[in-house]
């Protein structure tokens, strides 16, 4: 496929950023033409009482999103759903892109609700929107203010001050109805599930001079029926106002949930214990939040929101796909507790004990946040977030500009490298996917799994993770009815166990993605707050590959796996296709409330940047991680 650069000016990028030995390379499948069809009767769909693992993506942008369009994306929601079903679609900087592996089970287009579909209309000379002053400044025959105009549009997201000549609410509502109708057209119960959804793009200014904003974005996903209009930050950026609107819609028959993402770029605000006015959260507000936001994105293309070494100093795997920047700038994030899942989980437990409500009782999913209509979930076939850096490895710092691999980036004043390429793009991750345990592949079953938090997130591979806690006998894993007993005698991920005097039995079960690397270890991570209110955690290796046993420090031995960086070939060592165990917390304290979740690690493999380097016949950029360990996170179980 032809590779060509799509260069972006710094001002243009800044404005847009404000919005928002075996070979392990996968082979793409042959294109399969997909056809839309009317809904079959959901009652005819196969139901599995012990539930099936389904994989999908609930964070996908197309040309209807402001930032995607101005970066050259022309893919439609229809393209997105065709891609998810295995069809090859164009990459807007050239060539074709196709899902690596089998079709996904579910997908949602989540274009920015603010100015939904407006910018494409501004660029269309046949649309009345193109005649507005804003459109003429950006796309007119004598346009000379494109960068400044796009900066104004992006800034209005933050200030909640819409540009009146292009803020046509009836026009936006019409585009929303088209989005929801397209989702309905591609929904095939039992085969492929789609959801009507959009992004609520809230931000808060951190440094106006640098254009830095804290990310408070959420995706709003409707179960089935959707309203005729949407609530965006151009009405209010206060999440509580969004929740109020969601609850009114729920009363009208349009159930939904909101999914926070990129808390890692929120400067501690996403999971803050104060409200928009800086006041401590009331019990009512905490309860409202958990009703409307039962899950969060723990991984996506802009990095991981699990933890940082500052909060997890004894976790050898805490440093993973870190995105260091605030939205819209090169200003670095703070390692603030409210930006990451683990300290927020323990903070929620503390609030529950003090005030009787836990606003951070959330489960985990992964997602892509692709702006190409097509998520990039596999390191070896990585194509970035936007057309430019997605097609040119030089623009993402994995292949050097200079001769002999000596210059890894263009000069700062070159004028053709923006914030969404270069250093920022080098921090992007080939991630991730949502996993749900559902009785069937239908809107009702998947949405119910999301609400009860029987979900897990992966950094891309489709590994399956089960996690239960309860009163189990030692022979649970050898029973013919293991899962039936696990559900009957305990709770799955996302559940709660009431007070108990002895450690519960915890069943951990993980299965490898057959198109990815073998599994190295399964871990249980426990978080809690001490009497002084400090975050505490413990990482236990509970199942080791090669049938090895954890040592006295609860660590598995090295399993001999390795990576050849010149080719990205891997040696599996004693990596396994399946890990499972029945585990009891050896440090259980009946007086302590804690949250437990499972993390599963694959053997080491090449990061996407090392794949780029290997294909170019050079060594990886020394400033970037050369290898990584793909992983999955289960939703927590709360005990006591």
XYZ file of C-alpha atoms in Angstrom:
640
model
C 0.000 0.000 0.000
C 1.203 3.483 -0.806
C 2.447 5.417 2.191
C 2.317 9.185 2.220
C 2.410 11.838 4.888
C -0.549 14.049 5.787
C 1.076 17.016 7.459
C -0.549 19.196 10.083
C 0.311 22.657 11.347
C 0.867 23.072 15.112
C -1.980 25.574 15.525
C -4.357 23.370 13.578
C -3.411 20.358 15.679
C -3.630 22.257 18.953
C -7.159 23.356 18.217
C -8.222 19.871 17.300
C -6.507 18.234 20.221
C -8.618 20.369 22.485
C -11.586 18.333 21.393
C -10.753 15.481 22.092
C 10.660 -18.627 17.424
C 7.220 -17.927 16.019
C 6.109 -14.828 14.249
C 3.371 -13.001 16.121
C 2.160 -10.796 13.226
C -1.500 -11.349 12.373
C -2.680 -11.941 8.836
C -5.733 -9.999 7.676
C -8.792 -11.950 6.636
C -10.267 -11.756 3.160
C -12.792 -8.934 2.743
C -16.366 -10.075 3.385
C -19.166 -7.964 1.992
C -21.793 -7.387 4.669
C -25.467 -6.671 4.133
C -27.812 -4.816 6.412
C -31.032 -6.551 7.348
C -34.163 -5.981 9.366
C -34.102 -7.174 12.973
C -34.815 -10.803 13.493
C -36.883 -11.670 16.550
C -34.656 -11.379 19.640
C -36.632 -14.293 21.103
C -35.082 -16.547 18.430
C -31.504 -15.811 19.542
C -29.509 -18.535 21.296
C -29.224 -17.914 25.047
C -26.349 -19.245 27.195
C -27.242 -19.050 30.916
C -23.587 -19.259 32.021
C -22.794 -16.467 29.552
C -20.424 -16.099 26.604
C -17.483 -13.716 26.193
C -18.287 -11.102 23.544
C -15.827 -8.494 22.264
C -16.478 -5.045 20.894
C -15.635 -1.360 20.806
C -17.831 1.369 22.317
C -15.647 4.346 21.349
C -15.425 4.984 17.601
C -15.317 8.260 15.643
C -16.107 8.920 11.987
C -16.178 11.946 9.689
C -19.186 13.229 11.644
C -16.831 14.216 14.490
C -15.419 17.722 14.211
C -11.785 16.771 14.774
C -11.871 13.664 12.576
C -13.234 15.572 9.576
C -10.726 18.403 9.683
C -7.928 15.849 9.915
C -9.039 14.393 6.617
C -11.278 11.543 7.766
C -14.130 10.831 5.368
C -15.289 7.447 6.675
C -18.963 7.212 7.582
C -20.803 5.365 10.368
C -21.730 2.780 7.725
C -18.003 2.272 7.033
C -17.416 1.768 10.751
C -19.990 -1.005 11.048
C -18.750 -2.693 7.879
C -15.216 -2.626 9.248
C -16.306 -4.207 12.538
C -17.829 -7.087 10.579
C -14.576 -7.815 8.755
C -14.816 -5.717 5.597
C -11.780 -3.734 4.383
C -12.360 0.036 4.233
C -10.188 2.906 2.932
C -7.688 4.621 5.199
C -8.097 8.288 4.344
C -4.373 8.885 3.861
C -4.155 6.014 1.387
C -4.529 2.262 1.234
C -7.027 -0.067 2.894
C -7.411 -1.189 6.499
C -9.079 -4.325 7.774
C -9.818 -5.929 11.105
C -7.171 -8.477 12.098
C -9.029 -11.573 13.231
C -12.703 -12.542 13.225
C -15.507 -9.956 13.190
C -16.318 -8.145 16.407
C -19.499 -8.965 18.313
C -20.627 -5.400 19.026
C -19.725 -1.844 18.007
C -20.895 1.706 18.654
C -20.134 4.862 16.712
C -19.617 7.599 19.323
C -19.050 10.794 17.384
C -18.664 14.012 19.348
C -22.154 15.286 20.121
C -20.971 18.894 19.937
C -21.490 20.123 16.348
C -22.343 16.551 15.284
C -22.115 16.509 11.468
C -21.784 20.294 11.281
C -18.202 20.571 10.001
C -18.799 18.230 7.016
C -21.810 20.410 6.141
C -19.648 23.545 6.427
C -17.352 22.085 3.777
C -20.218 21.056 1.473
C -21.013 23.882 -0.997
C -24.509 22.443 -1.438
C -25.331 22.847 2.253
C -26.755 26.075 3.682
C -24.250 25.590 6.535
C -21.431 26.353 4.075
C -22.772 29.887 3.622
C -22.215 30.859 7.275
C -19.393 33.219 8.192
C -17.664 30.476 10.198
C -17.800 28.065 7.266
C -16.514 30.671 4.830
C -13.584 31.483 7.113
C -12.656 27.819 7.279
C -13.550 26.431 3.844
C -14.549 29.363 1.598
C -12.882 30.147 -1.719
C -10.721 32.797 -0.080
C -10.427 31.122 3.301
C -7.446 32.460 5.207
C -8.533 31.823 8.769
C -8.887 28.035 8.877
C -6.602 27.468 11.848
C -8.104 30.288 13.890
C -11.633 29.143 13.034
C -11.007 25.568 14.081
C -9.388 26.872 17.261
C -12.568 28.816 18.015
C -14.716 25.748 17.474
C -12.499 23.656 19.731
C -12.447 26.358 22.398
C -16.238 26.500 22.458
C -16.227 22.898 23.690
C -14.345 24.070 26.769
C -16.093 27.383 27.389
C -19.578 26.026 26.541
C -20.079 29.086 24.333
C -21.314 27.773 20.981
C -20.642 29.639 17.740
C -24.169 30.751 17.001
C -24.056 30.718 13.192
C -23.165 27.009 13.067
C -24.875 25.897 16.284
C -28.126 24.741 14.716
C -29.664 22.370 17.269
C -32.304 21.040 14.872
C -29.611 20.280 12.295
C -27.506 18.489 14.939
C -30.563 16.569 16.149
C -31.243 15.453 12.582
C -27.693 14.153 12.267
C -28.114 12.345 15.576
C -31.258 10.642 14.325
C -29.370 9.510 11.222
C -26.610 8.102 13.455
C -29.150 6.175 15.556
C -30.987 4.952 12.453
C -27.754 3.612 10.930
C -27.038 1.717 14.147
C -30.505 0.169 13.896
C -29.925 -0.808 10.262
C -26.757 -2.765 11.105
C -28.119 -4.488 14.220
C -28.548 -8.243 13.730
C -29.545 -9.904 17.035
C -27.504 -12.999 17.704
C -24.806 -12.009 15.181
C -23.769 -8.366 15.471
C -24.971 -5.781 17.973
C -24.854 -2.033 17.477
C -25.770 0.788 19.834
C -26.818 4.385 19.280
C -24.189 6.428 21.116
C -22.305 9.743 21.186
C -19.499 11.456 23.070
C -20.129 14.127 25.710
C -16.892 16.109 25.310
C -16.496 17.959 28.618
C -13.188 19.623 29.500
C -11.831 22.047 32.038
C -9.095 24.584 31.335
C -5.842 23.898 33.186
C -3.520 26.384 31.454
C -5.080 28.807 28.968
C -1.750 30.032 27.592
C -0.647 26.509 26.724
C -4.123 25.479 25.589
C -4.122 22.645 28.118
C -7.410 21.134 29.273
C -8.362 18.380 31.699
C -10.300 15.584 30.020
C -13.773 14.864 31.416
C -15.167 13.072 28.366
C -17.857 10.405 28.520
C -19.521 8.220 25.912
C -23.284 7.947 26.296
C -24.623 4.592 25.078
C -28.338 3.863 24.666
C -29.694 0.373 25.248
C -32.154 0.341 22.345
C -34.486 3.247 21.702
C -32.809 6.654 21.530
C -34.204 10.158 22.055
C -34.692 12.663 19.238
C -31.963 14.981 20.563
C -28.822 14.734 22.703
C -27.363 16.592 25.666
C -23.901 18.036 24.929
C -21.357 20.259 26.640
C -22.658 23.178 24.577
C -25.624 23.032 26.975
C -23.606 22.263 30.124
C -20.245 20.683 30.858
C -21.346 19.596 34.332
C -21.573 15.770 34.398
C -24.357 16.017 36.989
C -26.485 17.858 34.429
C -25.801 15.062 31.958
C -26.884 12.475 34.552
C -30.074 14.452 35.227
C -30.864 14.375 31.511
C -30.076 10.654 31.289
C -32.425 9.898 34.173
C -35.220 11.880 32.536
C -34.631 9.959 29.311
C -34.676 6.691 31.260
C -38.051 7.628 32.688
C -39.210 8.231 29.108
C -38.089 4.749 28.052
C -34.638 5.573 26.640
C -32.224 3.817 28.995
C -28.528 4.687 28.735
C -25.222 4.650 30.579
C -22.201 6.951 30.435
C -18.634 5.648 30.219
C -15.825 7.985 31.383
C -12.594 7.722 29.436
C -9.064 9.078 29.560
C -9.242 9.806 33.243
C -5.439 9.597 32.920
C -5.603 13.024 31.231
C -8.046 14.601 33.688
C -5.524 16.162 36.083
C -7.219 14.318 38.948
C -10.707 15.640 38.169
C -12.437 12.611 36.641
C -12.736 10.778 39.956
C -12.583 13.756 42.255
C -14.329 13.684 45.636
C -15.658 17.202 44.966
C -18.323 18.469 42.575
C -18.096 21.077 39.802
C -18.161 23.862 42.413
C -15.396 22.354 44.523
C -17.803 21.208 47.222
C -17.585 17.702 48.751
C -19.767 15.205 46.941
C -23.177 14.725 48.530
C -24.477 11.212 49.103
C -27.200 11.878 46.539
C -24.682 12.904 43.865
C -22.497 9.885 44.596
C -25.470 7.563 44.206
C -26.502 9.317 41.026
C -23.056 8.886 39.528
C -22.845 5.152 40.130
C -26.379 4.695 38.736
C -25.372 6.337 35.484
C -21.671 5.444 35.182
C -21.216 1.788 36.175
C -18.049 1.271 34.075
C -14.994 3.193 32.850
C -12.435 2.797 30.062
C -9.260 1.463 31.643
C -7.317 1.405 28.359
C -7.506 3.025 24.922
C -5.313 4.659 22.275
C -4.464 7.593 24.579
C -2.984 5.301 27.178
C -3.870 3.410 30.322
C -5.946 4.665 33.259
C -5.216 1.782 35.643
C -2.407 3.175 37.783
C 1.032 4.786 37.885
C 4.174 3.680 39.727
C 3.591 6.540 42.175
C 0.494 4.724 43.453
C 1.749 1.187 42.837
C 5.463 1.192 43.721
C 5.547 -2.582 44.281
C 3.831 -3.420 40.990
C 6.497 -4.349 38.428
C 3.967 -3.916 35.620
C 2.480 -0.543 36.634
C 4.359 1.390 33.923
C 2.320 0.473 30.861
C 1.429 2.566 27.806
C 1.530 5.883 29.620
C 0.066 8.898 27.793
C 1.788 11.831 29.526
C -0.010 14.878 28.125
C -3.045 16.962 28.960
C -5.532 17.441 26.144
C -4.436 19.961 23.526
C -0.889 20.646 24.672
C 2.540 19.315 25.501
C 1.845 20.065 29.172
C 2.410 16.956 31.247
C -0.262 15.253 33.327
C -0.024 15.160 37.062
C 0.007 11.748 38.732
C -3.145 12.641 40.647
C -5.226 10.006 42.453
C -8.445 11.034 40.739
C -6.932 10.279 37.333
C -6.469 6.548 37.870
C -8.630 3.554 38.651
C -6.820 1.928 41.573
C -6.562 4.898 43.955
C -10.088 5.896 42.953
C -11.428 2.441 43.797
C -9.934 2.686 47.290
C -11.161 6.276 47.641
C -14.660 5.061 46.828
C -14.441 2.474 49.600
C -13.418 5.225 52.003
C -16.376 7.386 50.935
C -18.722 4.411 51.353
C -17.544 3.960 54.926
C -17.783 7.674 55.728
C -20.948 8.691 53.874
C -22.754 5.501 52.932
C -22.245 5.739 49.138
C -19.477 4.793 46.731
C -19.330 6.950 43.558
C -16.347 4.988 42.203
C -17.824 1.511 42.239
C -17.020 1.030 38.560
C -16.163 -1.879 36.320
C -13.640 -1.904 33.482
C -13.746 -2.042 29.705
C -11.242 -1.227 26.980
C -11.951 0.788 23.810
C -10.075 2.320 20.896
C -11.112 6.005 20.545
C -10.219 5.614 16.882
C -10.964 8.597 14.650
C -10.676 6.489 11.490
C -13.943 4.533 11.987
C -11.661 1.527 12.506
C -9.994 0.599 15.793
C -6.387 -0.538 15.692
C -6.183 -3.357 18.238
C -3.066 -5.224 17.089
C 0.535 -4.040 17.486
C 1.755 -5.567 14.222
C -0.924 -3.867 12.100
C -1.078 -0.542 13.962
C -2.440 2.369 11.891
C -2.766 5.130 14.455
C -5.586 7.418 15.502
C -5.671 9.888 12.585
C -4.767 9.532 8.902
C -1.419 11.338 9.141
C 0.521 9.479 11.800
C -1.425 6.351 10.978
C 0.118 6.109 7.521
C 3.617 7.519 8.134
C 5.781 5.955 10.887
C 8.048 9.026 10.751
C 5.224 11.126 12.131
C 4.879 8.847 15.136
C 8.619 8.658 15.906
C 9.017 4.953 15.232
C 11.098 5.500 12.085
C 13.696 8.309 11.979
C 13.693 11.342 9.719
C 17.464 11.579 9.586
C 19.960 9.238 7.934
C 21.246 6.133 9.687
C 18.604 6.371 12.372
C 20.067 9.437 14.069
C 17.197 11.946 13.983
C 13.985 10.681 15.544
C 11.925 13.813 15.126
C 11.655 16.882 12.944
C 12.865 20.212 14.207
C 10.382 21.900 16.527
C 9.982 24.821 14.117
C 9.559 22.750 10.959
C 5.920 23.803 10.734
C 4.593 20.427 9.658
C 4.456 18.575 12.920
C 1.533 19.149 15.246
C 0.508 18.018 18.682
C -1.355 14.989 17.374
C 1.735 13.660 15.636
C 5.325 13.343 16.789
C 5.793 12.983 20.519
C 2.095 12.743 21.283
C 1.506 10.129 18.590
C 4.496 8.138 19.839
C 2.610 7.736 23.119
C -0.502 6.347 21.445
C -1.334 2.730 22.182
C -2.708 -0.039 19.942
C -5.605 -0.456 22.350
C -8.165 -1.647 23.289
C -11.311 -3.801 23.412
C -14.323 -4.269 25.670
C -15.220 -7.755 26.819
C -18.613 -8.632 28.293
C -20.074 -11.831 29.703
C -23.564 -11.924 28.233
C -26.288 -14.547 27.780
C -26.652 -13.618 24.112
C -25.412 -11.217 21.465
C -28.282 -8.750 21.760
C -28.625 -5.167 22.884
C -30.568 -6.192 25.960
C -28.041 -8.817 27.110
C -24.897 -6.768 26.412
C -26.353 -3.615 27.968
C -27.362 -5.608 31.068
C -23.805 -6.946 31.350
C -22.436 -3.396 31.146
C -24.826 -2.210 33.862
C -23.987 -5.062 36.249
C -20.253 -4.610 35.481
C -19.716 -8.185 34.285
C -17.125 -6.751 31.945
C -13.396 -6.743 31.323
C -10.998 -4.656 29.275
C -8.080 -5.764 27.162
C -5.200 -3.858 25.610
C -6.166 -5.356 22.250
C -5.961 -9.160 22.239
C -9.194 -11.098 22.717
C -8.165 -13.001 25.818
C -11.053 -14.154 27.995
C -11.093 -13.556 31.749
C -13.455 -15.010 34.375
C -13.459 -13.892 38.013
C -15.792 -15.116 40.782
C -15.769 -14.887 44.565
C -17.897 -16.816 47.018
C -18.148 -19.898 49.199
C -16.680 -22.610 46.995
C -15.397 -26.096 47.670
C -11.852 -26.993 46.647
C -13.091 -29.150 43.772
C -14.856 -26.289 41.984
C -12.500 -26.271 38.982
C -12.916 -30.006 38.351
C -16.714 -30.057 38.407
C -18.685 -30.586 35.225
C -20.918 -27.703 36.301
C -18.164 -25.298 37.423
C -19.838 -22.171 36.087
C -23.299 -23.041 37.358
C -21.856 -23.503 40.845
C -19.728 -20.355 40.571
C -22.837 -18.253 39.859
C -25.019 -20.041 42.426
C -22.549 -19.915 45.320
C -20.905 -16.558 44.697
C -20.749 -13.427 42.545
C -18.997 -12.695 39.242
C -16.819 -9.688 38.442
C -18.660 -6.470 39.180
C -20.439 -7.964 42.197
C -20.346 -7.408 45.945
C -19.790 -9.851 48.803
C -21.243 -8.924 52.182
C -19.361 -9.070 55.467
C -17.625 -12.357 56.215
C -15.205 -13.590 58.843
C -13.079 -15.731 56.507
C -11.460 -15.093 53.150
C -13.779 -15.930 50.265
C -12.718 -18.372 47.584
C -11.832 -16.577 44.360
C -11.934 -18.357 41.018
C -9.593 -16.924 38.369
C -9.771 -18.292 34.838
C -8.079 -16.861 31.734
C -7.887 -18.114 28.140
C -5.409 -16.926 25.518
C -6.371 -15.162 22.305
C -5.323 -17.836 19.779
C -4.020 -15.112 17.440
C -1.842 -13.528 20.118
C 0.930 -14.560 22.530
C 0.609 -17.220 25.250
C -0.314 -16.222 28.798
C 2.461 -15.665 31.324
C 0.594 -15.140 34.605
C -2.714 -14.248 36.225
C -2.775 -11.866 39.172
C -5.246 -10.671 41.773
C -4.860 -7.011 42.715
C -6.322 -5.899 46.042
C -6.909 -2.223 46.944
C -8.061 -0.599 50.181
C -7.573 2.455 52.415
C -5.813 2.326 55.773
C -7.063 4.043 58.936
C -5.210 7.212 57.938
C -6.964 7.332 54.583
C -3.945 6.309 52.513
C -4.251 4.193 49.382
C -2.922 0.649 49.789
C -2.672 -2.234 47.363
C -1.173 -5.685 46.967
C -0.417 -7.595 43.763
C -0.591 -11.383 44.054
C 0.511 -13.715 41.273
C -2.048 -16.508 41.616
C -1.510 -18.659 38.488
C 1.821 -19.134 36.722
C 2.537 -20.553 33.271
C 4.353 -23.869 33.100
C 2.400 -24.991 36.173
C 4.923 -23.126 38.322
C 4.027 -21.850 41.785
C 4.382 -18.295 43.128
C 7.247 -17.782 45.577
C 7.047 -16.422 49.130
C 6.647 -12.899 47.700
C 3.715 -14.045 45.563
C 5.669 -13.844 42.298
C 5.861 -16.373 39.476
C 9.311 -17.419 38.239
C 10.565 -16.287 34.841
C 8.982 -18.491 32.174
C 11.733 -18.172 29.563
C 9.736 -16.169 27.030
C 11.729 -13.795 24.797
C 11.428 -11.387 21.857
C 13.795 -10.901 18.888
C 13.572 -7.147 18.213
C 15.094 -7.474 14.751
C 12.121 -9.503 13.528
C 9.582 -9.371 16.386
C 9.605 -13.172 16.475
C 8.774 -14.562 19.912
C 9.796 -17.603 21.900
C 6.942 -18.764 24.085
C 8.917 -20.355 26.909
C 6.410 -22.075 29.149
C 3.609 -19.650 28.245
C 0.198 -21.299 28.361
C -3.103 -21.099 26.516
C -5.097 -21.257 29.746
C -4.557 -20.343 33.391
C -6.987 -21.074 36.210
C -6.926 -21.381 39.961
C -9.012 -21.184 43.117
C -7.372 -18.640 45.428
C -7.773 -17.320 48.971
C -6.312 -14.028 50.150
C -3.519 -15.022 52.599
C -3.674 -11.549 54.173
C -7.456 -11.331 54.507
C -8.661 -9.010 57.273
C -12.345 -9.377 58.132
C -12.463 -5.814 59.479
C -11.251 -4.364 56.186
C -13.266 -3.396 53.106
C -11.415 -4.034 49.867
C -11.833 -4.319 46.106
C -10.214 -7.172 44.191
C -9.714 -7.480 40.445
C -7.794 -9.751 38.105
C -5.032 -8.767 35.706
C -3.798 -11.276 33.135
C -0.455 -10.790 31.373
C 0.673 -12.240 28.075
C 4.278 -13.114 27.314
C 6.349 -10.123 26.094
C 5.873 -9.060 22.467
C 6.939 -6.142 20.254
C 5.228 -2.808 20.732
C 3.850 -1.279 17.499
C 6.819 1.108 17.309
C 9.214 -1.846 17.342
C 7.198 -3.517 14.576
C 7.653 -0.324 12.511
C 11.399 -0.403 13.192
C 11.724 -4.106 12.362
C 9.974 -3.602 9.034
C 12.332 -0.702 8.301
C 15.364 -2.813 9.231
C 16.473 -0.514 12.049
C 16.681 -0.633 15.822
C 13.659 0.651 17.802
C 13.573 4.258 18.955
C 15.413 4.157 22.311
C 13.006 6.720 23.776
C 10.027 4.372 23.355
C 9.252 1.061 25.063
C 10.590 -1.704 22.819
C 8.381 -4.473 24.170
C 5.194 -4.725 26.171
C 3.007 -7.302 27.818
C -0.540 -7.186 26.513
C -3.050 -7.583 29.303
C -6.630 -7.842 30.434
C -8.312 -6.407 33.519
C -11.450 -7.867 35.059
C -13.964 -5.642 36.765
C -13.537 -5.646 40.555
C -15.399 -7.563 43.230
C -16.023 -5.606 46.444
C -15.692 -7.557 49.709
C -17.089 -6.489 53.096
